[in-house]
PDB file of C-alpha atoms in Angstrom:
ATOM      1  CA  MET A 408     -14.379  -3.003   1.647  1.00  0.00           C
ATOM      2  CA  PHE A 409     -11.807  -0.311   2.390  1.00  0.00           C
ATOM      3  CA  PHE A 410     -12.455   0.215   6.071  1.00  0.00           C
ATOM      4  CA  GLY A 411     -13.637  -3.150   7.412  1.00  0.00           C
ATOM      5  CA  LYS A 412     -12.989  -3.974  11.047  1.00  0.00           C
ATOM      6  CA  LYS A 413      -9.837  -5.996  11.550  1.00  0.00           C
ATOM      7  CA  SER A 414     -10.011  -9.588  12.725  1.00  0.00           C
ATOM      8  CA  GLN A 415      -7.059 -11.295  14.340  1.00  0.00           C
ATOM      9  CA  PRO A 416      -4.800 -12.857  13.346  1.00  0.00           C
ATOM     10  CA  LEU A 417      -4.527 -11.309   9.907  1.00  0.00           C
ATOM     11  CA  LEU A 418      -2.164 -11.628   6.975  1.00  0.00           C
ATOM     12  CA  GLY A 419      -0.856  -8.464   5.346  1.00  0.00           C
ATOM     13  CA  LEU A 420       0.238  -8.765   1.708  1.00  0.00           C
ATOM     14  CA  ASP A 421       2.366  -6.318  -0.276  1.00  0.00           C
ATOM     15  CA  ILE A 422       2.439  -7.245  -3.973  1.00  0.00           C
ATOM     16  CA  THR A 423       5.051  -5.474  -6.111  1.00  0.00           C
ATOM     17  CA  THR A 424       6.875  -6.014  -9.383  1.00  0.00           C
ATOM     18  CA  SER A 425       9.795  -7.655  -7.571  1.00  0.00           C
ATOM     19  CA  SER A 426       8.300  -9.579  -4.660  1.00  0.00           C
ATOM     20  CA  VAL A 427       5.311 -10.695  -2.642  1.00  0.00           C
ATOM     21  CA  LYS A 428       5.868  -9.808   1.011  1.00  0.00           C
ATOM     22  CA  LEU A 429       3.751 -11.374   3.741  1.00  0.00           C
ATOM     23  CA  ILE A 430       3.368 -10.619   7.431  1.00  0.00           C
ATOM     24  CA  GLU A 431       1.076 -12.319   9.938  1.00  0.00           C
ATOM     25  CA  LEU A 432      -0.022 -10.106  12.828  1.00  0.00           C
ATOM     26  CA  SER A 433      -1.926 -10.856  15.994  1.00  0.00           C
ATOM     27  CA  LYS A 434      -3.080  -8.343  18.570  1.00  0.00           C
ATOM     28  CA  SER A 435      -3.126  -8.422  22.351  1.00  0.00           C
ATOM     29  CA  GLY A 436      -4.527  -5.319  23.991  1.00  0.00           C
ATOM     30  CA  LYS A 437      -2.926  -2.404  22.164  1.00  0.00           C
ATOM     31  CA  ARG A 438       0.165  -4.323  21.126  1.00  0.00           C
ATOM     32  CA  PHE A 439       0.748  -6.147  17.861  1.00  0.00           C
ATOM     33  CA  ARG A 440       2.836  -9.285  17.523  1.00  0.00           C
ATOM     34  CA  VAL A 441       4.521 -10.544  14.356  1.00  0.00           C
ATOM     35  CA  GLU A 442       3.690 -14.236  14.168  1.00  0.00           C
ATOM     36  CA  SER A 443       5.418 -14.918  10.855  1.00  0.00           C
ATOM     37  CA  TYR A 444       6.959 -13.213   7.861  1.00  0.00           C
ATOM     38  CA  SER A 445       8.266 -14.163   4.425  1.00  0.00           C
ATOM     39  CA  ALA A 446       8.925 -12.859   0.934  1.00  0.00           C
ATOM     40  CA  GLU A 447       8.855 -14.550  -2.456  1.00  0.00           C
ATOM     41  CA  PRO A 448       9.981 -13.255  -5.877  1.00  0.00           C
ATOM     42  CA  THR A 449       7.143 -12.104  -8.093  1.00  0.00           C
ATOM     43  CA  PRO A 450       6.970 -14.184 -11.306  1.00  0.00           C
ATOM     44  CA  PRO A 451       8.343 -12.253 -14.309  1.00  0.00           C
ATOM     45  CA  SER A 452       5.780 -10.091 -16.148  1.00  0.00           C
ATOM     46  CA  SER A 453       3.010 -10.974 -13.678  1.00  0.00           C
ATOM     47  CA  VAL A 454       2.879  -7.442 -12.241  1.00  0.00           C
ATOM     48  CA  ASN A 455       3.274  -4.287 -14.330  1.00  0.00           C
ATOM     49  CA  GLU A 456       3.947  -1.268 -12.136  1.00  0.00           C
ATOM     50  CA  LYS A 457       1.113  -1.768  -9.597  1.00  0.00           C
ATOM     51  CA  ALA A 458      -1.327  -3.676 -11.789  1.00  0.00           C
ATOM     52  CA  ILE A 459      -1.566  -7.467 -11.514  1.00  0.00           C
ATOM     53  CA  ILE A 460      -1.391  -8.976 -15.015  1.00  0.00           C
ATOM     54  CA  ASP A 461      -1.324 -12.689 -14.144  1.00  0.00           C
ATOM     55  CA  ALA A 462      -3.374 -13.324 -10.997  1.00  0.00           C
ATOM     56  CA  LYS A 463      -2.751 -17.078 -11.046  1.00  0.00           C
ATOM     57  CA  ALA A 464       1.045 -16.673 -11.149  1.00  0.00           C
ATOM     58  CA  VAL A 465       0.934 -14.099  -8.352  1.00  0.00           C
ATOM     59  CA  GLY A 466      -1.336 -16.463  -6.397  1.00  0.00           C
ATOM     60  CA  GLU A 467       1.299 -19.195  -6.628  1.00  0.00           C
ATOM     61  CA  ALA A 468       3.915 -16.781  -5.253  1.00  0.00           C
ATOM     62  CA  ILE A 469       1.542 -15.936  -2.380  1.00  0.00           C
ATOM     63  CA  ARG A 470       1.012 -19.641  -1.728  1.00  0.00           C
ATOM     64  CA  ARG A 471       4.784 -20.194  -1.543  1.00  0.00           C
ATOM     65  CA  ALA A 472       5.152 -17.215   0.827  1.00  0.00           C
ATOM     66  CA  VAL A 473       2.468 -18.640   3.126  1.00  0.00           C
ATOM     67  CA  LYS A 474       4.139 -22.052   3.144  1.00  0.00           C
ATOM     68  CA  ARG A 475       7.588 -20.593   3.760  1.00  0.00           C
ATOM     69  CA  SER A 476       6.345 -18.457   6.659  1.00  0.00           C
ATOM     70  CA  GLY A 477       4.247 -21.164   8.293  1.00  0.00           C
ATOM     71  CA  ALA A 478       1.387 -18.673   8.662  1.00  0.00           C
ATOM     72  CA  ARG A 479      -1.941 -20.142   9.744  1.00  0.00           C
ATOM     73  CA  ALA A 480      -4.254 -17.169   9.160  1.00  0.00           C
ATOM     74  CA  THR A 481      -6.350 -17.179   5.989  1.00  0.00           C
ATOM     75  CA  ASP A 482      -7.855 -13.676   6.122  1.00  0.00           C
ATOM     76  CA  VAL A 483      -5.818 -11.126   4.177  1.00  0.00           C
ATOM     77  CA  ALA A 484      -5.419  -7.357   4.137  1.00  0.00           C
ATOM     78  CA  ILE A 485      -4.331  -5.925   0.790  1.00  0.00           C
ATOM     79  CA  ALA A 486      -4.106  -2.414  -0.594  1.00  0.00           C
ATOM     80  CA  ILE A 487      -4.491  -0.631  -3.891  1.00  0.00           C
ATOM     81  CA  SER A 488      -2.126   2.167  -4.859  1.00  0.00           C
ATOM     82  CA  GLY A 489      -3.047   5.754  -4.172  1.00  0.00           C
ATOM     83  CA  ASP A 490      -2.888   6.416  -7.919  1.00  0.00           C
ATOM     84  CA  ALA A 491      -5.722   3.933  -8.447  1.00  0.00           C
ATOM     85  CA  ALA A 492      -8.010   5.520  -5.845  1.00  0.00           C
ATOM     86  CA  ILE A 493     -10.243   8.563  -5.918  1.00  0.00           C
ATOM     87  CA  THR A 494     -10.629  10.273  -2.544  1.00  0.00           C
ATOM     88  CA  LYS A 495     -12.947  13.112  -1.632  1.00  0.00           C
ATOM     89  CA  VAL A 496     -14.024  14.634   1.689  1.00  0.00           C
ATOM     90  CA  ILE A 497     -17.709  15.501   1.627  1.00  0.00           C
ATOM     91  CA  GLN A 498     -19.984  17.000   4.281  1.00  0.00           C
ATOM     92  CA  MET A 499     -23.053  15.258   5.708  1.00  0.00           C
ATOM     93  CA  PRO A 500     -25.542  16.204   8.462  1.00  0.00           C
ATOM     94  CA  SER A 501     -24.286  14.877  11.775  1.00  0.00           C
ATOM     95  CA  HIS A 502     -27.728  13.628  12.862  1.00  0.00           C
ATOM     96  CA  LEU A 503     -27.898  10.919  10.167  1.00  0.00           C
ATOM     97  CA  ASN A 504     -27.766   7.339  11.358  1.00  0.00           C
ATOM     98  CA  GLU A 505     -25.525   4.819   9.622  1.00  0.00           C
ATOM     99  CA  ASN A 506     -28.161   3.581   7.159  1.00  0.00           C
ATOM    100  CA  ASP A 507     -29.316   7.078   6.211  1.00  0.00           C
ATOM    101  CA  MET A 508     -25.742   8.258   5.741  1.00  0.00           C
ATOM    102  CA  GLU A 509     -24.970   5.271   3.522  1.00  0.00           C
ATOM    103  CA  ALA A 510     -27.999   6.131   1.380  1.00  0.00           C
ATOM    104  CA  GLN A 511     -26.939   9.780   1.136  1.00  0.00           C
ATOM    105  CA  VAL A 512     -23.368   8.866   0.180  1.00  0.00           C
ATOM    106  CA  GLU A 513     -24.696   6.556  -2.522  1.00  0.00           C
ATOM    107  CA  VAL A 514     -26.802   9.398  -3.941  1.00  0.00           C
ATOM    108  CA  GLN A 515     -23.891  11.854  -3.961  1.00  0.00           C
ATOM    109  CA  ALA A 516     -21.075   9.488  -4.972  1.00  0.00           C
ATOM    110  CA  ASP A 517     -21.646   9.772  -8.719  1.00  0.00           C
ATOM    111  CA  GLN A 518     -21.017  13.536  -8.475  1.00  0.00           C
ATOM    112  CA  TYR A 519     -17.421  12.902  -7.469  1.00  0.00           C
ATOM    113  CA  ILE A 520     -16.538   9.679  -9.308  1.00  0.00           C
ATOM    114  CA  PRO A 521     -15.725  10.149 -13.022  1.00  0.00           C
ATOM    115  CA  PHE A 522     -16.611   6.564 -13.977  1.00  0.00           C
ATOM    116  CA  PRO A 523     -19.887   4.702 -14.409  1.00  0.00           C
ATOM    117  CA  MET A 524     -20.972   3.573 -10.935  1.00  0.00           C
ATOM    118  CA  GLU A 525     -21.407  -0.033 -12.107  1.00  0.00           C
ATOM    119  CA  GLU A 526     -17.628  -0.106 -12.774  1.00  0.00           C
ATOM    120  CA  VAL A 527     -16.687   1.245  -9.347  1.00  0.00           C
ATOM    121  CA  SER A 528     -16.183  -0.077  -5.818  1.00  0.00           C
ATOM    122  CA  TYR A 529     -16.391   2.533  -3.087  1.00  0.00           C
ATOM    123  CA  ASP A 530     -16.689   2.984   0.647  1.00  0.00           C
ATOM    124  CA  PHE A 531     -16.763   5.837   3.152  1.00  0.00           C
ATOM    125  CA  GLU A 532     -15.779   6.674   6.698  1.00  0.00           C
ATOM    126  CA  VAL A 533     -16.827   9.505   9.004  1.00  0.00           C
ATOM    127  CA  VAL A 534     -13.669  11.483   9.790  1.00  0.00           C
ATOM    128  CA  GLY A 535     -15.124  13.828  12.400  1.00  0.00           C
ATOM    129  CA  GLU A 536     -16.960  17.076  12.980  1.00  0.00           C
ATOM    130  CA  SER A 537     -16.682  19.559  10.117  1.00  0.00           C
ATOM    131  CA  PRO A 538     -14.529  22.487  11.316  1.00  0.00           C
ATOM    132  CA  ASN A 539     -16.758  25.057   9.598  1.00  0.00           C
ATOM    133  CA  ASP A 540     -20.131  23.743  10.746  1.00  0.00           C
ATOM    134  CA  PRO A 541     -20.685  21.792  13.989  1.00  0.00           C
ATOM    135  CA  GLU A 542     -23.948  20.357  12.611  1.00  0.00           C
ATOM    136  CA  MET A 543     -22.059  18.639   9.773  1.00  0.00           C
ATOM    137  CA  VAL A 544     -19.464  15.882   9.720  1.00  0.00           C
ATOM    138  CA  ASP A 545     -16.628  15.323   7.263  1.00  0.00           C
ATOM    139  CA  VAL A 546     -16.975  12.029   5.426  1.00  0.00           C
ATOM    140  CA  LEU A 547     -14.081  10.495   3.494  1.00  0.00           C
ATOM    141  CA  LEU A 548     -15.284   8.909   0.258  1.00  0.00           C
ATOM    142  CA  VAL A 549     -12.879   6.489  -1.452  1.00  0.00           C
ATOM    143  CA  ALA A 550     -13.473   4.779  -4.780  1.00  0.00           C
ATOM    144  CA  THR A 551     -11.584   2.704  -7.324  1.00  0.00           C
ATOM    145  CA  ARG A 552     -12.383   0.845 -10.495  1.00  0.00           C
ATOM    146  CA  THR A 553     -13.660  -2.572  -9.479  1.00  0.00           C
ATOM    147  CA  GLU A 554     -11.077  -4.197 -11.761  1.00  0.00           C
ATOM    148  CA  ASN A 555      -8.299  -2.897  -9.458  1.00  0.00           C
ATOM    149  CA  PHE A 556      -9.872  -4.760  -6.560  1.00  0.00           C
ATOM    150  CA  ASP A 557     -10.764  -7.833  -8.645  1.00  0.00           C
ATOM    151  CA  GLN A 558      -7.112  -8.299  -9.727  1.00  0.00           C
ATOM    152  CA  ARG A 559      -5.959  -8.528  -6.131  1.00  0.00           C
ATOM    153  CA  ARG A 560      -8.866 -10.613  -4.928  1.00  0.00           C
ATOM    154  CA  ALA A 561      -8.286 -13.117  -7.736  1.00  0.00           C
ATOM    155  CA  ALA A 562      -4.601 -13.485  -6.794  1.00  0.00           C
ATOM    156  CA  VAL A 563      -5.430 -13.899  -3.099  1.00  0.00           C
ATOM    157  CA  GLU A 564      -8.178 -16.454  -3.766  1.00  0.00           C
ATOM    158  CA  SER A 565      -5.905 -18.343  -6.151  1.00  0.00           C
ATOM    159  CA  ALA A 566      -3.634 -18.894  -3.140  1.00  0.00           C
ATOM    160  CA  GLY A 567      -6.541 -20.301  -1.116  1.00  0.00           C
ATOM    161  CA  LEU A 568      -6.955 -17.164   1.037  1.00  0.00           C
ATOM    162  CA  LYS A 569      -9.722 -14.601   1.546  1.00  0.00           C
ATOM    163  CA  ALA A 570      -9.406 -10.858   0.965  1.00  0.00           C
ATOM    164  CA  ARG A 571     -10.944  -9.504   4.159  1.00  0.00           C
ATOM    165  CA  ILE A 572      -9.692  -5.896   4.017  1.00  0.00           C
ATOM    166  CA  VAL A 573      -8.941  -3.734   0.989  1.00  0.00           C
ATOM    167  CA  ASP A 574      -7.185  -0.518   1.952  1.00  0.00           C
ATOM    168  CA  VAL A 575      -5.454   2.290   0.062  1.00  0.00           C
ATOM    169  CA  GLU A 576      -1.671   2.458   0.409  1.00  0.00           C
ATOM    170  CA  PRO A 577      -1.388   6.064   1.741  1.00  0.00           C
ATOM    171  CA  PHE A 578      -4.053   5.331   4.389  1.00  0.00           C
ATOM    172  CA  ALA A 579      -2.333   2.078   5.361  1.00  0.00           C
ATOM    173  CA  LEU A 580       0.933   4.023   5.662  1.00  0.00           C
ATOM    174  CA  GLU A 581      -0.792   6.596   7.862  1.00  0.00           C
ATOM    175  CA  ASN A 582      -2.179   3.875  10.129  1.00  0.00           C
ATOM    176  CA  ALA A 583       1.220   2.178  10.395  1.00  0.00           C
ATOM    177  CA  CYS A 584       2.941   5.441  11.296  1.00  0.00           C
ATOM    178  CA  ASN A 585       0.454   6.008  14.091  1.00  0.00           C
ATOM    179  CA  LEU A 586       1.988   2.918  15.715  1.00  0.00           C
ATOM    180  CA  LEU A 587       5.467   4.467  15.483  1.00  0.00           C
ATOM    181  CA  THR A 588       4.800   7.791  17.194  1.00  0.00           C
ATOM    182  CA  HIS A 589       7.121   6.842  20.080  1.00  0.00           C
ATOM    183  CA  GLN A 590       9.991   7.093  17.587  1.00  0.00           C
ATOM    184  CA  MET A 591       9.031  10.583  16.346  1.00  0.00           C
ATOM    185  CA  PRO A 592       9.925  13.968  17.877  1.00  0.00           C
ATOM    186  CA  GLU A 593       6.986  15.223  19.956  1.00  0.00           C
ATOM    187  CA  GLY A 594       5.099  12.055  19.052  1.00  0.00           C
ATOM    188  CA  GLY A 595       4.709  13.364  15.514  1.00  0.00           C
ATOM    189  CA  MET A 596       2.416  16.235  16.549  1.00  0.00           C
ATOM    190  CA  ASP A 597       3.160  19.723  15.171  1.00  0.00           C
ATOM    191  CA  GLN A 598       5.760  17.965  13.028  1.00  0.00           C
ATOM    192  CA  GLN A 599       6.238  17.250   9.353  1.00  0.00           C
ATOM    193  CA  VAL A 600       7.642  13.771   8.811  1.00  0.00           C
ATOM    194  CA  ALA A 601       8.861  12.557   5.429  1.00  0.00           C
ATOM    195  CA  ILE A 602       8.513   8.883   4.545  1.00  0.00           C
ATOM    196  CA  VAL A 603      10.399   7.389   1.610  1.00  0.00           C
ATOM    197  CA  ASP A 604       9.589   3.883   0.377  1.00  0.00           C
ATOM    198  CA  PHE A 605      12.194   2.612  -2.095  1.00  0.00           C
ATOM    199  CA  GLY A 606      10.911  -0.274  -4.179  1.00  0.00           C
ATOM    200  CA  ALA A 607      12.332  -2.192  -7.115  1.00  0.00           C
ATOM    201  CA  SER A 608      10.829  -0.030  -9.852  1.00  0.00           C
ATOM    202  CA  ASN A 609       8.897   2.609  -7.917  1.00  0.00           C
ATOM    203  CA  THR A 610       9.671   4.988  -5.066  1.00  0.00           C
ATOM    204  CA  THR A 611       6.952   6.676  -3.009  1.00  0.00           C
ATOM    205  CA  PHE A 612       7.579   9.911  -1.154  1.00  0.00           C
ATOM    206  CA  SER A 613       4.990  10.934   1.433  1.00  0.00           C
ATOM    207  CA  VAL A 614       4.684  13.685   4.032  1.00  0.00           C
ATOM    208  CA  LEU A 615       2.872  13.357   7.342  1.00  0.00           C
ATOM    209  CA  GLN A 616       1.658  16.452   9.146  1.00  0.00           C
ATOM    210  CA  ASN A 617       0.220  15.792  12.604  1.00  0.00           C
ATOM    211  CA  LEU A 618       0.270  12.084  11.654  1.00  0.00           C
ATOM    212  CA  ARG A 619      -1.956  12.595   8.599  1.00  0.00           C
ATOM    213  CA  VAL A 620      -0.746  12.098   5.016  1.00  0.00           C
ATOM    214  CA  VAL A 621      -0.904  15.520   3.367  1.00  0.00           C
ATOM    215  CA  TYR A 622       1.234  14.785   0.294  1.00  0.00           C
ATOM    216  CA  THR A 623       2.297  11.715  -1.623  1.00  0.00           C
ATOM    217  CA  ARG A 624       4.011  11.193  -4.961  1.00  0.00           C
ATOM    218  CA  ASP A 625       5.304   8.180  -6.865  1.00  0.00           C
ATOM    219  CA  PHE A 626       8.507   8.162  -8.912  1.00  0.00           C
ATOM    220  CA  ASN A 627       9.498   5.597 -11.532  1.00  0.00           C
ATOM    221  CA  PHE A 628      12.791   4.850  -9.831  1.00  0.00           C
ATOM    222  CA  GLY A 629      14.045   2.026  -7.659  1.00  0.00           C
ATOM    223  CA  GLY A 630      16.603  -0.633  -6.882  1.00  0.00           C
ATOM    224  CA  GLN A 631      16.034  -2.411 -10.183  1.00  0.00           C
ATOM    225  CA  GLN A 632      18.005   0.333 -11.914  1.00  0.00           C
ATOM    226  CA  LEU A 633      21.045  -0.487  -9.781  1.00  0.00           C
ATOM    227  CA  THR A 634      20.660  -4.183 -10.602  1.00  0.00           C
ATOM    228  CA  GLU A 635      20.500  -3.397 -14.321  1.00  0.00           C
ATOM    229  CA  GLU A 636      23.605  -1.188 -14.066  1.00  0.00           C
ATOM    230  CA  ILE A 637      25.484  -4.064 -12.382  1.00  0.00           C
ATOM    231  CA  MET A 638      24.321  -6.373 -15.206  1.00  0.00           C
ATOM    232  CA  ARG A 639      25.522  -3.950 -17.866  1.00  0.00           C
ATOM    233  CA  ILE A 640      28.925  -3.145 -16.380  1.00  0.00           C
ATOM    234  CA  TYR A 641      29.921  -6.599 -15.155  1.00  0.00           C
ATOM    235  CA  GLY A 642      28.178  -8.753 -17.755  1.00  0.00           C
ATOM    236  CA  LEU A 643      26.038 -10.652 -15.255  1.00  0.00           C
ATOM    237  CA  SER A 644      22.591 -12.178 -15.575  1.00  0.00           C
ATOM    238  CA  LEU A 645      19.677 -10.503 -13.815  1.00  0.00           C
ATOM    239  CA  GLU A 646      19.657 -13.177 -11.116  1.00  0.00           C
ATOM    240  CA  ASP A 647      23.418 -13.011 -10.525  1.00  0.00           C
ATOM    241  CA  ALA A 648      23.378  -9.198 -10.482  1.00  0.00           C
ATOM    242  CA  GLY A 649      20.612  -9.184  -7.886  1.00  0.00           C
ATOM    243  CA  ARG A 650      22.479 -11.666  -5.727  1.00  0.00           C
ATOM    244  CA  ALA A 651      25.737  -9.707  -5.996  1.00  0.00           C
ATOM    245  CA  LYS A 652      23.950  -6.484  -5.063  1.00  0.00           C
ATOM    246  CA  LYS A 653      22.659  -8.074  -1.856  1.00  0.00           C
ATOM    247  CA  GLU A 654      25.568 -10.323  -0.908  1.00  0.00           C
ATOM    248  CA  GLY A 655      28.631  -8.489  -2.235  1.00  0.00           C
ATOM    249  CA  GLY A 656      31.625  -9.899  -4.064  1.00  0.00           C
ATOM    250  CA  LEU A 657      31.768  -7.290  -6.841  1.00  0.00           C
ATOM    251  CA  PRO A 658      35.076  -5.690  -7.976  1.00  0.00           C
ATOM    252  CA  SER A 659      36.639  -2.881  -5.942  1.00  0.00           C
ATOM    253  CA  ASN A 660      35.424  -0.212  -8.375  1.00  0.00           C
ATOM    254  CA  TYR A 661      31.774  -1.087  -7.643  1.00  0.00           C
ATOM    255  CA  GLN A 662      31.207   1.361  -4.795  1.00  0.00           C
ATOM    256  CA  PRO A 663      32.922   4.492  -6.234  1.00  0.00           C
ATOM    257  CA  GLU A 664      31.829   3.987  -9.853  1.00  0.00           C
ATOM    258  CA  VAL A 665      28.417   2.313  -9.558  1.00  0.00           C
ATOM    259  CA  LEU A 666      26.920   2.401  -6.067  1.00  0.00           C
ATOM    260  CA  ASP A 667      27.858   5.944  -5.028  1.00  0.00           C
ATOM    261  CA  PRO A 668      26.470   7.594  -8.214  1.00  0.00           C
ATOM    262  CA  PHE A 669      23.262   5.586  -7.756  1.00  0.00           C
ATOM    263  CA  VAL A 670      22.928   6.753  -4.133  1.00  0.00           C
ATOM    264  CA  ASP A 671      23.561  10.358  -5.198  1.00  0.00           C
ATOM    265  CA  TYR A 672      20.836  10.110  -7.819  1.00  0.00           C
ATOM    266  CA  MET A 673      18.489   8.456  -5.343  1.00  0.00           C
ATOM    267  CA  THR A 674      19.117  11.267  -2.862  1.00  0.00           C
TER     268      THR A 674
END
């Protein structure tokens, strides 16, 4: 499920505590084209951190995002958080065919996964030749509790769509950055590139080295804290504070007394 071959066009969904973001991509040769895009607010209390609590409510938000965007694709790519995934690089004989390797991974998987196998969804991908033994290959094993996948699939299916690809966020980030190498010094090779993703309630800091994610960490910090500070200081509702944050119109003391301290803390 994690590493299925992409079909085109495809919808990408990012489900967070604040919004459901949708992008429809098609591919021509080596180039991708954005066919449509939209975002819808996530219903209150339907997502807690990165866990979907109310799949039906999230599904309705996805349905609205699809309608707003005008997207026609029905196959969806979604991702689970890195915190919810177990990853392990294991070595396998290079002469194994695909079926034999799958059988071997299945035999070895329970050594590395600290949950009952009937509660787990997993997949693997051959990374390449093992640097210490040319007769072995490195195999990336990725697993998650099936409930993490089921939450997202239920929300997607509630919107009338099909979950075609389930990825892991750090791997999806790595793949996306490989499409941006023309913007990086030396094409990203022999470089360390930091990537910071500021969300509403969570910020993810990752480091790429030679275009591979070598470090990632989540922080419980995001734009929601600025919204709540605007609410507290100016006596606004959550909705009005969010609108004022995006559109402006706050008193002159907003930037020096509220925004600048927030930016300093964020930095």
